[in-house]
C-alpha cells in the first residue's frame, strides 16, 4: 500500500507539523501491514533526526530488520524536505553513508551525499558494522603498523580558474537574458562557495577533513593499543604540503587523545617518497606525450553520452538558444597557463562548462555548511553526477592507475614507497628500532599508484586492453573507493609470542580487510593474514622488474 500527499507550500510551519503528526498517528495505527511506504513533500522542515539505535541494528547480511518502521526526514536540493515512513528493511550501505554520529543519542540524516557521485573528492565514511575485522590467529601479537593516508577533505583547488571561466559564461547569459530561474542563482552559489574557499584557504583542510583524520588516529589507537606505549615511538612523515601536514596533526591528536605519553617523531618531509608524481621524469614525460592515453580520455569526454548529460545540466541553468550557441562554439574563454596547449585555441563548448561546474562543486562534501555541502546535488542529478564522476575516474585510471595493459610507468614511481614499507617492517622485526608505527601522509597522486602497484585483486589490479576503453561495466576500479578523501592503506605486522620467526601481515584498505596480490596466499584460504616472508619475496620480485 502506498499513499502520496503533496502539501500546500503556503502552510505555515505549525500547521505542517500538525499535519505531520496526524499522518504519523494514522500510519502507526496501520503498522500491522508488512509493506508500507508513505511519502510527503514538505516545505517547512529543514532536517530531522532519528534514533541512533537504528544504526546499531544491523544483521550479518548487511540489513536491519525492526518490528517498528523507521522515520527519516531528508532535505532535498529544491529546499523541500521528504518524509518517508517505510517498513523495516534498510541497507547497511545506506545507513553508513547517511548517518553521522554527533556525540548524542541522536544522529543527523544528510541524504544528499550518497545520492551524488564525487569520484576522488568523496568524503571519507567509516562504518563500524561494515568494517568488522577478523581476529589474528592464536598466539600472534601486533608488533608494528605501517600506514599511508591521503589528506582529509579539502576546499577547491582553483588552479585552472574554473570559477572565473564559469562566471564569464554566466555573465554573457545574464546580459542576453538567457538564464533560467535556477541559473539566476548560480552566480551567488559560486560566490558563496569561493568565499568559503577563501576563508579556509584554497585546497586546505576543512573541519570535515580534520574530523576524518582524528577518527582514523583514534581508531588505530583503539585497535592496536599495545603498540602505543611510552617506551615506543610513532614516526610521522608527510609530503610537506600544508593540508597534508594538518591531516597528520589531526591524526596524531586522535591517536593521543587517551594516551598523551606516546612518543611522536616528526620526520623531515619527503616529496620524493610521498609526492613523487611531479619529480619522476619518466612519468612527467608519459603524461605530456602519451597521445594514446589522451585519445582514450578524450573519447569518453567527447562521447554522445557526455554531450547528452552536459546538455541536461545546462538546460537547468541556461535557455535553449544560449545552449545552442555554446554547442556551436560561438564563445571562447580566456585560457590559463595550466590548460593543455592543444585545447587553448578552440571555442568553449557545452562540455567544458559542465566539466568546470562539476569540478567546482565536487568538493561539496568537504563543506561544513549544509547548503554548500549539497551544492552539487542542486545542479546535477544522480545519473549526471555519476557520469561526470566516471569521466574523472577514467582520467585517474589511465594517468595514475592500472591504465592500459603493459603500461607500468603510472605506478613504477611508487616502488620506493613500497620498499620503505618493507625496510620499516624489517627494522621492527629485527628490533633495530623502537618505532612501532610508521605513519605517512600524502595525496591521491600517491595513493592511486601505490594501490596499483600492490595489485589488490578485483580492486586495483586490472588494466584494460589497448583496444578497449575503461568503463564501469568492464572494470571495478572506482575513484571513490581507491582514493576518497582520507583514503588509507594499513599493514599490521604480527609475531607469534612463542616463535619469533613466525611473522604475519594483514592489509586494511580504508579500514577494511583486503587481499594482497593474486600470487600471495593467506595462511588459510579464508584468512586475511599472510606469511610476511613469502609476501616479501613476492613483492620483491615485482620491485626488481
PDB file of N, CA and C in Angstrom, residues 270-340:
ATOM      1  N   UNK A 270      59.143  14.534   2.877  1.00  0.00           N
ATOM      2  CA  UNK A 270      59.816  13.921   1.724  1.00  0.00           C
ATOM      3  C   UNK A 270      58.899  13.925   0.512  1.00  0.00           C
ATOM      4  N   UNK A 271      59.177  14.813  -0.422  1.00  0.00           N
ATOM      5  CA  UNK A 271      58.419  14.829  -1.667  1.00  0.00           C
ATOM      6  C   UNK A 271      58.794  13.643  -2.544  1.00  0.00           C
ATOM      7  N   UNK A 272      60.041  13.220  -2.510  1.00  0.00           N
ATOM      8  CA  UNK A 272      60.467  12.095  -3.343  1.00  0.00           C
ATOM      9  C   UNK A 272      59.766  10.805  -2.942  1.00  0.00           C
ATOM     10  N   UNK A 273      59.403  10.685  -1.668  1.00  0.00           N
ATOM     11  CA  UNK A 273      58.730   9.483  -1.189  1.00  0.00           C
ATOM     12  C   UNK A 273      57.220   9.588  -1.289  1.00  0.00           C
ATOM     13  N   UNK A 274      56.670  10.806  -1.083  1.00  0.00           N
ATOM     14  CA  UNK A 274      55.231  10.949  -0.904  1.00  0.00           C
ATOM     15  C   UNK A 274      54.550  11.939  -1.859  1.00  0.00           C
ATOM     16  N   UNK A 275      55.330  12.576  -2.718  1.00  0.00           N
ATOM     17  CA  UNK A 275      54.743  13.484  -3.712  1.00  0.00           C
ATOM     18  C   UNK A 275      55.517  13.340  -5.014  1.00  0.00           C
ATOM     19  N   UNK A 276      55.723  12.072  -5.391  1.00  0.00           N
ATOM     20  CA  UNK A 276      56.688  11.731  -6.429  1.00  0.00           C
ATOM     21  C   UNK A 276      56.227  11.998  -7.857  1.00  0.00           C
ATOM     22  N   UNK A 277      54.937  12.204  -8.069  1.00  0.00           N
ATOM     23  CA  UNK A 277      54.433  12.301  -9.438  1.00  0.00           C
ATOM     24  C   UNK A 277      54.979  13.522 -10.191  1.00  0.00           C
ATOM     25  N   UNK A 278      55.406  14.535  -9.451  1.00  0.00           N
ATOM     26  CA  UNK A 278      55.954  15.721 -10.098  1.00  0.00           C
ATOM     27  C   UNK A 278      57.469  15.643 -10.263  1.00  0.00           C
ATOM     28  N   UNK A 279      58.083  14.650  -9.626  1.00  0.00           N
ATOM     29  CA  UNK A 279      59.543  14.532  -9.642  1.00  0.00           C
ATOM     30  C   UNK A 279      60.043  13.414 -10.540  1.00  0.00           C
ATOM     31  N   UNK A 280      59.169  12.496 -10.905  1.00  0.00           N
ATOM     32  CA  UNK A 280      59.563  11.350 -11.719  1.00  0.00           C
ATOM     33  C   UNK A 280      59.584  11.760 -13.199  1.00  0.00           C
ATOM     34  N   UNK A 281      60.770  11.827 -13.781  1.00  0.00           N
ATOM     35  CA  UNK A 281      60.929  12.302 -15.159  1.00  0.00           C
ATOM     36  C   UNK A 281      60.164  11.421 -16.145  1.00  0.00           C
ATOM     37  N   UNK A 282      60.251  10.112 -15.961  1.00  0.00           N
ATOM     38  CA  UNK A 282      59.565   9.199 -16.874  1.00  0.00           C
ATOM     39  C   UNK A 282      58.056   9.429 -16.855  1.00  0.00           C
ATOM     40  N   UNK A 283      57.534   9.655 -15.665  1.00  0.00           N
ATOM     41  CA  UNK A 283      56.093   9.852 -15.552  1.00  0.00           C
ATOM     42  C   UNK A 283      55.662  11.198 -16.143  1.00  0.00           C
ATOM     43  N   UNK A 284      56.406  12.243 -15.855  1.00  0.00           N
ATOM     44  CA  UNK A 284      56.079  13.573 -16.384  1.00  0.00           C
ATOM     45  C   UNK A 284      56.076  13.541 -17.911  1.00  0.00           C
ATOM     46  N   UNK A 285      57.072  12.854 -18.494  1.00  0.00           N
ATOM     47  CA  UNK A 285      57.144  12.729 -19.952  1.00  0.00           C
ATOM     48  C   UNK A 285      55.960  11.933 -20.485  1.00  0.00           C
ATOM     49  N   UNK A 286      55.635  10.836 -19.802  1.00  0.00           N
ATOM     50  CA  UNK A 286      54.498   9.998 -20.198  1.00  0.00           C
ATOM     51  C   UNK A 286      53.201  10.804 -20.208  1.00  0.00           C
ATOM     52  N   UNK A 287      52.968  11.556 -19.172  1.00  0.00           N
ATOM     53  CA  UNK A 287      51.722  12.305 -19.055  1.00  0.00           C
ATOM     54  C   UNK A 287      51.605  13.376 -20.135  1.00  0.00           C
ATOM     55  N   UNK A 288      52.725  13.984 -20.501  1.00  0.00           N
ATOM     56  CA  UNK A 288      52.699  15.053 -21.504  1.00  0.00           C
ATOM     57  C   UNK A 288      52.612  14.514 -22.921  1.00  0.00           C
ATOM     58  N   UNK A 289      53.248  13.381 -23.176  1.00  0.00           N
ATOM     59  CA  UNK A 289      53.455  12.979 -24.554  1.00  0.00           C
ATOM     60  C   UNK A 289      52.670  11.753 -25.007  1.00  0.00           C
ATOM     61  N   UNK A 290      52.056  11.012 -24.085  1.00  0.00           N
ATOM     62  CA  UNK A 290      51.375   9.791 -24.494  1.00  0.00           C
ATOM     63  C   UNK A 290      50.028  10.121 -25.135  1.00  0.00           C
ATOM     64  N   UNK A 291      50.024  10.172 -26.440  1.00  0.00           N
ATOM     65  CA  UNK A 291      48.811  10.555 -27.173  1.00  0.00           C
ATOM     66  C   UNK A 291      47.734   9.483 -27.079  1.00  0.00           C
ATOM     67  N   UNK A 292      48.134   8.225 -26.890  1.00  0.00           N
ATOM     68  CA  UNK A 292      47.149   7.139 -26.807  1.00  0.00           C
ATOM     69  C   UNK A 292      46.266   7.312 -25.573  1.00  0.00           C
ATOM     70  N   UNK A 293      46.889   7.687 -24.449  1.00  0.00           N
ATOM     71  CA  UNK A 293      46.128   7.921 -23.218  1.00  0.00           C
ATOM     72  C   UNK A 293      45.189   9.109 -23.407  1.00  0.00           C
ATOM     73  N   UNK A 294      45.703  10.182 -23.994  1.00  0.00           N
ATOM     74  CA  UNK A 294      44.871  11.367 -24.227  1.00  0.00           C
ATOM     75  C   UNK A 294      43.676  11.022 -25.114  1.00  0.00           C
ATOM     76  N   UNK A 295      43.913  10.187 -26.105  1.00  0.00           N
ATOM     77  CA  UNK A 295      42.830   9.800 -27.005  1.00  0.00           C
ATOM     78  C   UNK A 295      41.755   9.023 -26.257  1.00  0.00           C
ATOM     79  N   UNK A 296      42.176   8.106 -25.373  1.00  0.00           N
ATOM     80  CA  UNK A 296      41.218   7.311 -24.610  1.00  0.00           C
ATOM     81  C   UNK A 296      40.341   8.216 -23.736  1.00  0.00           C
ATOM     82  N   UNK A 297      40.963   9.135 -23.032  1.00  0.00           N
ATOM     83  CA  UNK A 297      40.218  10.024 -22.142  1.00  0.00           C
ATOM     84  C   UNK A 297      39.307  10.945 -22.947  1.00  0.00           C
ATOM     85  N   UNK A 298      39.816  11.470 -24.058  1.00  0.00           N
ATOM     86  CA  UNK A 298      39.010  12.373 -24.881  1.00  0.00           C
ATOM     87  C   UNK A 298      37.849  11.657 -25.559  1.00  0.00           C
ATOM     88  N   UNK A 299      38.023  10.369 -25.821  1.00  0.00           N
ATOM     89  CA  UNK A 299      36.917   9.582 -26.388  1.00  0.00           C
ATOM     90  C   UNK A 299      35.727   9.584 -25.441  1.00  0.00           C
ATOM     91  N   UNK A 300      36.018   9.476 -24.149  1.00  0.00           N
ATOM     92  CA  UNK A 300      34.958   9.491 -23.143  1.00  0.00           C
ATOM     93  C   UNK A 300      34.397  10.906 -22.980  1.00  0.00           C
ATOM     94  N   UNK A 301      35.297  11.879 -22.874  1.00  0.00           N
ATOM     95  CA  UNK A 301      34.855  13.261 -22.665  1.00  0.00           C
ATOM     96  C   UNK A 301      33.979  13.761 -23.805  1.00  0.00           C
ATOM     97  N   UNK A 302      34.270  13.345 -25.020  1.00  0.00           N
ATOM     98  CA  UNK A 302      33.558  13.866 -26.185  1.00  0.00           C
ATOM     99  C   UNK A 302      32.484  12.918 -26.703  1.00  0.00           C
ATOM    100  N   UNK A 303      32.131  11.921 -25.904  1.00  0.00           N
ATOM    101  CA  UNK A 303      31.132  10.945 -26.335  1.00  0.00           C
ATOM    102  C   UNK A 303      29.741  11.567 -26.384  1.00  0.00           C
ATOM    103  N   UNK A 304      28.841  10.930 -27.104  1.00  0.00           N
ATOM    104  CA  UNK A 304      27.462  11.399 -27.188  1.00  0.00           C
ATOM    105  C   UNK A 304      26.786  11.382 -25.820  1.00  0.00           C
ATOM    106  N   UNK A 305      27.157  10.388 -24.983  1.00  0.00           N
ATOM    107  CA  UNK A 305      26.563  10.313 -23.651  1.00  0.00           C
ATOM    108  C   UNK A 305      26.967  11.524 -22.806  1.00  0.00           C
ATOM    109  N   UNK A 306      28.237  11.926 -22.936  1.00  0.00           N
ATOM    110  CA  UNK A 306      28.689  13.119 -22.213  1.00  0.00           C
ATOM    111  C   UNK A 306      27.926  14.350 -22.685  1.00  0.00           C
ATOM    112  N   UNK A 307      27.748  14.464 -23.983  1.00  0.00           N
ATOM    113  CA  UNK A 307      27.007  15.607 -24.524  1.00  0.00           C
ATOM    114  C   UNK A 307      25.561  15.623 -24.017  1.00  0.00           C
ATOM    115  N   UNK A 308      24.957  14.447 -23.972  1.00  0.00           N
ATOM    116  CA  UNK A 308      23.576  14.358 -23.502  1.00  0.00           C
ATOM    117  C   UNK A 308      23.453  14.839 -22.064  1.00  0.00           C
ATOM    118  N   UNK A 309      24.333  14.329 -21.186  1.00  0.00           N
ATOM    119  CA  UNK A 309      24.261  14.722 -19.781  1.00  0.00           C
ATOM    120  C   UNK A 309      24.649  16.185 -19.590  1.00  0.00           C
ATOM    121  N   UNK A 310      25.627  16.654 -20.363  1.00  0.00           N
ATOM    122  CA  UNK A 310      26.035  18.060 -20.251  1.00  0.00           C
ATOM    123  C   UNK A 310      24.873  18.984 -20.606  1.00  0.00           C
ATOM    124  N   UNK A 311      24.156  18.652 -21.653  1.00  0.00           N
ATOM    125  CA  UNK A 311      23.038  19.492 -22.078  1.00  0.00           C
ATOM    126  C   UNK A 311      21.881  19.425 -21.083  1.00  0.00           C
ATOM    127  N   UNK A 312      21.709  18.265 -20.452  1.00  0.00           N
ATOM    128  CA  UNK A 312      20.695  18.168 -19.397  1.00  0.00           C
ATOM    129  C   UNK A 312      20.996  19.136 -18.264  1.00  0.00           C
ATOM    130  N   UNK A 313      22.254  19.179 -17.860  1.00  0.00           N
ATOM    131  CA  UNK A 313      22.646  20.088 -16.783  1.00  0.00           C
ATOM    132  C   UNK A 313      22.462  21.539 -17.213  1.00  0.00           C
ATOM    133  N   UNK A 314      22.900  21.847 -18.416  1.00  0.00           N
ATOM    134  CA  UNK A 314      22.825  23.236 -18.889  1.00  0.00           C
ATOM    135  C   UNK A 314      21.396  23.726 -19.037  1.00  0.00           C
ATOM    136  N   UNK A 315      20.473  22.831 -19.392  1.00  0.00           N
ATOM    137  CA  UNK A 315      19.075  23.248 -19.552  1.00  0.00           C
ATOM    138  C   UNK A 315      18.461  23.707 -18.228  1.00  0.00           C
ATOM    139  N   UNK A 316      19.047  23.299 -17.126  1.00  0.00           N
ATOM    140  CA  UNK A 316      18.568  23.772 -15.826  1.00  0.00           C
ATOM    141  C   UNK A 316      19.035  25.214 -15.557  1.00  0.00           C
ATOM    142  N   UNK A 317      20.092  25.633 -16.267  1.00  0.00           N
ATOM    143  CA  UNK A 317      20.747  26.905 -15.964  1.00  0.00           C
ATOM    144  C   UNK A 317      20.516  27.953 -17.054  1.00  0.00           C
ATOM    145  N   UNK A 318      20.601  27.525 -18.319  1.00  0.00           N
ATOM    146  CA  UNK A 318      20.533  28.458 -19.444  1.00  0.00           C
ATOM    147  C   UNK A 318      19.359  28.111 -20.363  1.00  0.00           C
ATOM    148  N   UNK A 319      18.904  29.105 -21.083  1.00  0.00           N
ATOM    149  CA  UNK A 319      17.813  28.898 -22.033  1.00  0.00           C
ATOM    150  C   UNK A 319      18.338  28.228 -23.307  1.00  0.00           C
ATOM    151  N   UNK A 320      17.398  27.652 -24.058  1.00  0.00           N
ATOM    152  CA  UNK A 320      17.741  26.804 -25.201  1.00  0.00           C
ATOM    153  C   UNK A 320      18.614  27.518 -26.226  1.00  0.00           C
ATOM    154  N   UNK A 321      18.272  28.761 -26.552  1.00  0.00           N
ATOM    155  CA  UNK A 321      19.019  29.490 -27.582  1.00  0.00           C
ATOM    156  C   UNK A 321      20.478  29.674 -27.183  1.00  0.00           C
ATOM    157  N   UNK A 322      20.721  29.966 -25.914  1.00  0.00           N
ATOM    158  CA  UNK A 322      22.095  30.171 -25.440  1.00  0.00           C
ATOM    159  C   UNK A 322      22.874  28.858 -25.483  1.00  0.00           C
ATOM    160  N   UNK A 323      22.221  27.760 -25.115  1.00  0.00           N
ATOM    161  CA  UNK A 323      22.883  26.453 -25.155  1.00  0.00           C
ATOM    162  C   UNK A 323      23.271  26.102 -26.585  1.00  0.00           C
ATOM    163  N   UNK A 324      22.402  26.406 -27.544  1.00  0.00           N
ATOM    164  CA  UNK A 324      22.720  26.150 -28.942  1.00  0.00           C
ATOM    165  C   UNK A 324      23.959  26.932 -29.372  1.00  0.00           C
ATOM    166  N   UNK A 325      24.070  28.161 -28.894  1.00  0.00           N
ATOM    167  CA  UNK A 325      25.251  28.965 -29.222  1.00  0.00           C
ATOM    168  C   UNK A 325      26.515  28.347 -28.623  1.00  0.00           C
ATOM    169  N   UNK A 326      26.391  27.797 -27.417  1.00  0.00           N
ATOM    170  CA  UNK A 326      27.533  27.119 -26.803  1.00  0.00           C
ATOM    171  C   UNK A 326      27.923  25.875 -27.598  1.00  0.00           C
ATOM    172  N   UNK A 327      26.914  25.104 -27.993  1.00  0.00           N
ATOM    173  CA  UNK A 327      27.161  23.884 -28.760  1.00  0.00           C
ATOM    174  C   UNK A 327      27.857  24.212 -30.080  1.00  0.00           C
ATOM    175  N   UNK A 328      27.488  25.322 -30.673  1.00  0.00           N
ATOM    176  CA  UNK A 328      28.069  25.708 -31.951  1.00  0.00           C
ATOM    177  C   UNK A 328      29.408  26.422 -31.809  1.00  0.00           C
ATOM    178  N   UNK A 329      29.910  26.527 -30.563  1.00  0.00           N
ATOM    179  CA  UNK A 329      31.245  27.082 -30.348  1.00  0.00           C
ATOM    180  C   UNK A 329      31.353  28.566 -30.589  1.00  0.00           C
ATOM    181  N   UNK A 330      30.305  29.310 -30.251  1.00  0.00           N
ATOM    182  CA  UNK A 330      30.313  30.749 -30.509  1.00  0.00           C
ATOM    183  C   UNK A 330      31.235  31.496 -29.553  1.00  0.00           C
ATOM    184  N   UNK A 331      31.464  30.945 -28.347  1.00  0.00           N
ATOM    185  CA  UNK A 331      32.217  31.674 -27.328  1.00  0.00           C
ATOM    186  C   UNK A 331      33.562  31.011 -27.053  1.00  0.00           C
ATOM    187  N   UNK A 332      34.556  31.846 -26.759  1.00  0.00           N
ATOM    188  CA  UNK A 332      35.875  31.334 -26.389  1.00  0.00           C
ATOM    189  C   UNK A 332      36.331  32.057 -25.134  1.00  0.00           C
ATOM    190  N   UNK A 333      36.587  31.296 -24.100  1.00  0.00           N
ATOM    191  CA  UNK A 333      37.011  31.888 -22.842  1.00  0.00           C
ATOM    192  C   UNK A 333      38.524  32.057 -22.831  1.00  0.00           C
ATOM    193  N   UNK A 334      39.001  32.933 -21.936  1.00  0.00           N
ATOM    194  CA  UNK A 334      40.438  33.117 -21.770  1.00  0.00           C
ATOM    195  C   UNK A 334      41.023  31.895 -21.085  1.00  0.00           C
ATOM    196  N   UNK A 335      41.956  31.223 -21.718  1.00  0.00           N
ATOM    197  CA  UNK A 335      42.564  30.018 -21.145  1.00  0.00           C
ATOM    198  C   UNK A 335      43.755  30.404 -20.289  1.00  0.00           C
ATOM    199  N   UNK A 336      43.995  29.608 -19.236  1.00  0.00           N
ATOM    200  CA  UNK A 336      45.133  29.910 -18.365  1.00  0.00           C
ATOM    201  C   UNK A 336      46.295  28.996 -18.718  1.00  0.00           C
ATOM    202  N   UNK A 337      47.419  29.231 -18.112  1.00  0.00           N
ATOM    203  CA  UNK A 337      48.651  28.545 -18.480  1.00  0.00           C
ATOM    204  C   UNK A 337      48.626  27.054 -18.133  1.00  0.00           C
ATOM    205  N   UNK A 338      47.717  26.636 -17.254  1.00  0.00           N
ATOM    206  CA  UNK A 338      47.667  25.234 -16.871  1.00  0.00           C
ATOM    207  C   UNK A 338      46.846  24.376 -17.825  1.00  0.00           C
ATOM    208  N   UNK A 339      46.140  25.007 -18.767  1.00  0.00           N
ATOM    209  CA  UNK A 339      45.318  24.258 -19.706  1.00  0.00           C
ATOM    210  C   UNK A 339      46.208  23.638 -20.772  1.00  0.00           C
ATOM    211  N   UNK A 340      45.852  22.443 -21.229  1.00  0.00           N
ATOM    212  CA  UNK A 340      46.571  21.762 -22.292  1.00  0.00           C
ATOM    213  C   UNK A 340      46.709  22.702 -23.490  1.00  0.00           C
TER     214      UNK A 340
END
